């Protein structure tokens, strides 16, 4: 059974930083392209960053580009998201995602496995 557990969320002031982690078990983590989504209240879940299995391909959506950094440690089965210069509009539930085989950086419908989410709240 696959489990992906996020951690590192919390309450932070605008301009602050957080580092999210997502530790996976029950799958060959190094074989999967991975990514982060977020969902704010009343909004759709959106993809914000993607990282290929080898870390050779990376994508950021414009709102987070230059502020967030995605990385992975395949030996530790862990995906990371370093979030700097946080803004109130970054407030959301953040989810890690493992993409279906052969898919890189698709929409939510292409995700094979989801984490349970971790809440990030940025106060102004």
PDB file of C-alpha atoms in Angstrom:
ATOM      1  CA  UNK A   1       0.000   0.000   0.000  1.00  0.00           C
ATOM      2  CA  UNK A   2       1.277   3.419  -0.986  1.00  0.00           C
ATOM      3  CA  UNK A   3       1.580   6.167   1.599  1.00  0.00           C
ATOM      4  CA  UNK A   4       2.817   9.693   1.038  1.00  0.00           C
ATOM      5  CA  UNK A   5       3.021  11.876   4.115  1.00  0.00           C
ATOM      6  CA  UNK A   6       3.629  15.609   3.964  1.00  0.00           C
ATOM      7  CA  UNK A   7       5.053  17.654   6.801  1.00  0.00           C
ATOM      8  CA  UNK A   8       6.452  21.110   7.404  1.00  0.00           C
ATOM      9  CA  UNK A   9       3.374  23.239   6.985  1.00  0.00           C
ATOM     10  CA  UNK A  10       2.294  25.840   9.490  1.00  0.00           C
ATOM     11  CA  UNK A  11       1.616  29.489  10.174  1.00  0.00           C
ATOM     12  CA  UNK A  12       4.198  32.013   9.036  1.00  0.00           C
ATOM     13  CA  UNK A  13       4.311  35.756   8.538  1.00  0.00           C
ATOM     14  CA  UNK A  14       4.539  37.251   5.077  1.00  0.00           C
ATOM     15  CA  UNK A  15       8.129  37.217   3.876  1.00  0.00           C
ATOM     16  CA  UNK A  16       8.945  34.119   5.879  1.00  0.00           C
ATOM     17  CA  UNK A  17       9.957  30.637   4.782  1.00  0.00           C
ATOM     18  CA  UNK A  18       8.802  27.067   5.176  1.00  0.00           C
ATOM     19  CA  UNK A  19      10.165  23.771   3.942  1.00  0.00           C
ATOM     20  CA  UNK A  20       7.675  21.060   3.090  1.00  0.00           C
ATOM     21  CA  UNK A  21       8.643  17.410   2.975  1.00  0.00           C
ATOM     22  CA  UNK A  22       6.814  14.441   1.502  1.00  0.00           C
ATOM     23  CA  UNK A  23       8.011  10.980   2.437  1.00  0.00           C
ATOM     24  CA  UNK A  24       6.717   8.078   0.392  1.00  0.00           C
ATOM     25  CA  UNK A  25       6.491   4.371   1.067  1.00  0.00           C
ATOM     26  CA  UNK A  26       5.105   1.405  -0.811  1.00  0.00           C
ATOM     27  CA  UNK A  27       6.298   2.549  -4.230  1.00  0.00           C
ATOM     28  CA  UNK A  28       9.535   2.760  -6.179  1.00  0.00           C
ATOM     29  CA  UNK A  29       9.899   6.441  -5.460  1.00  0.00           C
ATOM     30  CA  UNK A  30      12.848   6.953  -7.792  1.00  0.00           C
ATOM     31  CA  UNK A  31      10.771   5.747 -10.756  1.00  0.00           C
ATOM     32  CA  UNK A  32       8.129   8.471 -10.409  1.00  0.00           C
ATOM     33  CA  UNK A  33       7.961  12.028 -11.618  1.00  0.00           C
ATOM     34  CA  UNK A  34       6.739  14.027  -8.635  1.00  0.00           C
ATOM     35  CA  UNK A  35       5.169  17.363  -7.960  1.00  0.00           C
ATOM     36  CA  UNK A  36       3.403  19.712  -5.601  1.00  0.00           C
ATOM     37  CA  UNK A  37      -0.156  20.987  -5.851  1.00  0.00           C
ATOM     38  CA  UNK A  38      -1.996  23.438  -3.674  1.00  0.00           C
ATOM     39  CA  UNK A  39      -5.636  24.199  -3.070  1.00  0.00           C
ATOM     40  CA  UNK A  40      -6.916  27.393  -1.517  1.00  0.00           C
ATOM     41  CA  UNK A  41     -10.439  27.591  -0.052  1.00  0.00           C
ATOM     42  CA  UNK A  42     -13.013  27.851  -2.798  1.00  0.00           C
ATOM     43  CA  UNK A  43     -10.469  27.260  -5.543  1.00  0.00           C
ATOM     44  CA  UNK A  44      -9.438  24.321  -7.670  1.00  0.00           C
ATOM     45  CA  UNK A  45      -6.375  22.277  -6.871  1.00  0.00           C
ATOM     46  CA  UNK A  46      -3.518  23.608  -8.963  1.00  0.00           C
ATOM     47  CA  UNK A  47      -0.123  22.232  -9.900  1.00  0.00           C
ATOM     48  CA  UNK A  48       2.661  24.561  -8.759  1.00  0.00           C
ATOM     49  CA  UNK A  49       5.834  22.566  -9.339  1.00  0.00           C
ATOM     50  CA  UNK A  50       7.096  19.373 -10.960  1.00  0.00           C
ATOM     51  CA  UNK A  51      10.321  17.399 -10.802  1.00  0.00           C
ATOM     52  CA  UNK A  52      11.281  14.451 -12.961  1.00  0.00           C
ATOM     53  CA  UNK A  53      12.527  11.204 -11.451  1.00  0.00           C
ATOM     54  CA  UNK A  54      16.131  12.118 -12.231  1.00  0.00           C
ATOM     55  CA  UNK A  55      15.709  15.794 -11.271  1.00  0.00           C
ATOM     56  CA  UNK A  56      16.686  16.729 -14.822  1.00  0.00           C
ATOM     57  CA  UNK A  57      13.359  18.432 -15.593  1.00  0.00           C
ATOM     58  CA  UNK A  58      11.795  21.050 -13.357  1.00  0.00           C
ATOM     59  CA  UNK A  59       8.721  23.224 -13.699  1.00  0.00           C
ATOM     60  CA  UNK A  60       7.301  26.070 -11.637  1.00  0.00           C
ATOM     61  CA  UNK A  61       4.105  27.916 -12.183  1.00  0.00           C
ATOM     62  CA  UNK A  62       4.553  31.672 -12.535  1.00  0.00           C
ATOM     63  CA  UNK A  63       3.169  32.681  -9.097  1.00  0.00           C
ATOM     64  CA  UNK A  64       5.876  30.670  -7.301  1.00  0.00           C
ATOM     65  CA  UNK A  65       8.771  30.945  -9.746  1.00  0.00           C
ATOM     66  CA  UNK A  66      11.852  32.434  -8.117  1.00  0.00           C
ATOM     67  CA  UNK A  67      10.489  31.899  -4.598  1.00  0.00           C
ATOM     68  CA  UNK A  68       9.925  28.136  -4.350  1.00  0.00           C
ATOM     69  CA  UNK A  69      12.438  25.348  -4.968  1.00  0.00           C
ATOM     70  CA  UNK A  70      11.511  21.714  -5.515  1.00  0.00           C
ATOM     71  CA  UNK A  71      13.995  18.931  -4.867  1.00  0.00           C
ATOM     72  CA  UNK A  72      14.090  15.244  -4.070  1.00  0.00           C
ATOM     73  CA  UNK A  73      16.257  12.677  -2.364  1.00  0.00           C
ATOM     74  CA  UNK A  74      15.534   9.316  -3.955  1.00  0.00           C
ATOM     75  CA  UNK A  75      17.635   7.505  -1.358  1.00  0.00           C
ATOM     76  CA  UNK A  76      15.292   8.845   1.332  1.00  0.00           C
ATOM     77  CA  UNK A  77      12.090   8.511  -0.745  1.00  0.00           C
ATOM     78  CA  UNK A  78      11.438  12.170  -0.006  1.00  0.00           C
ATOM     79  CA  UNK A  79      10.278  15.170  -2.007  1.00  0.00           C
ATOM     80  CA  UNK A  80      10.853  18.723  -0.764  1.00  0.00           C
ATOM     81  CA  UNK A  81       9.484  22.180  -1.416  1.00  0.00           C
ATOM     82  CA  UNK A  82      11.461  25.107  -0.065  1.00  0.00           C
ATOM     83  CA  UNK A  83       9.193  28.135   0.058  1.00  0.00           C
ATOM     84  CA  UNK A  84      10.733  31.570   0.548  1.00  0.00           C
ATOM     85  CA  UNK A  85       9.307  35.090   0.498  1.00  0.00           C
ATOM     86  CA  UNK A  86       5.893  33.719   1.322  1.00  0.00           C
ATOM     87  CA  UNK A  87       2.831  35.817   0.579  1.00  0.00           C
ATOM     88  CA  UNK A  88      -0.693  35.708   2.002  1.00  0.00           C
ATOM     89  CA  UNK A  89      -1.894  34.413  -1.373  1.00  0.00           C
ATOM     90  CA  UNK A  90       0.261  31.315  -0.851  1.00  0.00           C
ATOM     91  CA  UNK A  91      -2.147  30.246   1.890  1.00  0.00           C
ATOM     92  CA  UNK A  92      -3.482  26.825   0.893  1.00  0.00           C
ATOM     93  CA  UNK A  93      -3.401  23.129   1.555  1.00  0.00           C
ATOM     94  CA  UNK A  94      -0.303  21.718  -0.117  1.00  0.00           C
ATOM     95  CA  UNK A  95      -0.242  18.215  -1.571  1.00  0.00           C
ATOM     96  CA  UNK A  96       2.568  16.124  -2.953  1.00  0.00           C
ATOM     97  CA  UNK A  97       1.765  13.980  -5.959  1.00  0.00           C
ATOM     98  CA  UNK A  98       3.268  11.064  -7.835  1.00  0.00           C
ATOM     99  CA  UNK A  99       2.462  11.146 -11.527  1.00  0.00           C
ATOM    100  CA  UNK A 100       1.268   8.208 -13.575  1.00  0.00           C
ATOM    101  CA  UNK A 101       3.930   6.351 -15.488  1.00  0.00           C
ATOM    102  CA  UNK A 102       5.086   8.291 -18.518  1.00  0.00           C
ATOM    103  CA  UNK A 103       3.419  11.522 -17.454  1.00  0.00           C
ATOM    104  CA  UNK A 104       5.401  14.589 -16.464  1.00  0.00           C
ATOM    105  CA  UNK A 105       3.705  17.599 -14.970  1.00  0.00           C
ATOM    106  CA  UNK A 106       0.144  16.933 -15.999  1.00  0.00           C
ATOM    107  CA  UNK A 107      -3.007  18.093 -14.320  1.00  0.00           C
ATOM    108  CA  UNK A 108      -4.622  16.608 -11.250  1.00  0.00           C
ATOM    109  CA  UNK A 109      -6.234  13.909 -13.387  1.00  0.00           C
ATOM    110  CA  UNK A 110      -2.801  12.485 -14.229  1.00  0.00           C
ATOM    111  CA  UNK A 111      -1.751  11.956 -10.618  1.00  0.00           C
ATOM    112  CA  UNK A 112      -1.515   8.361  -9.495  1.00  0.00           C
ATOM    113  CA  UNK A 113      -0.864   8.923  -5.790  1.00  0.00           C
ATOM    114  CA  UNK A 114      -1.631  11.829  -3.470  1.00  0.00           C
ATOM    115  CA  UNK A 115      -0.379  12.795  -0.071  1.00  0.00           C
ATOM    116  CA  UNK A 116      -2.880  13.795   2.604  1.00  0.00           C
ATOM    117  CA  UNK A 117      -1.879  17.449   2.490  1.00  0.00           C
ATOM    118  CA  UNK A 118      -0.289  19.950   4.842  1.00  0.00           C
ATOM    119  CA  UNK A 119      -1.728  23.382   5.600  1.00  0.00           C
ATOM    120  CA  UNK A 120       0.284  26.512   4.929  1.00  0.00           C
ATOM    121  CA  UNK A 121      -1.066  29.786   6.277  1.00  0.00           C
ATOM    122  CA  UNK A 122       0.691  33.074   5.598  1.00  0.00           C
ATOM    123  CA  UNK A 123      -0.379  36.065   7.650  1.00  0.00           C
ATOM    124  CA  UNK A 124      -0.028  39.636   6.437  1.00  0.00           C
TER     125      UNK A 124
END
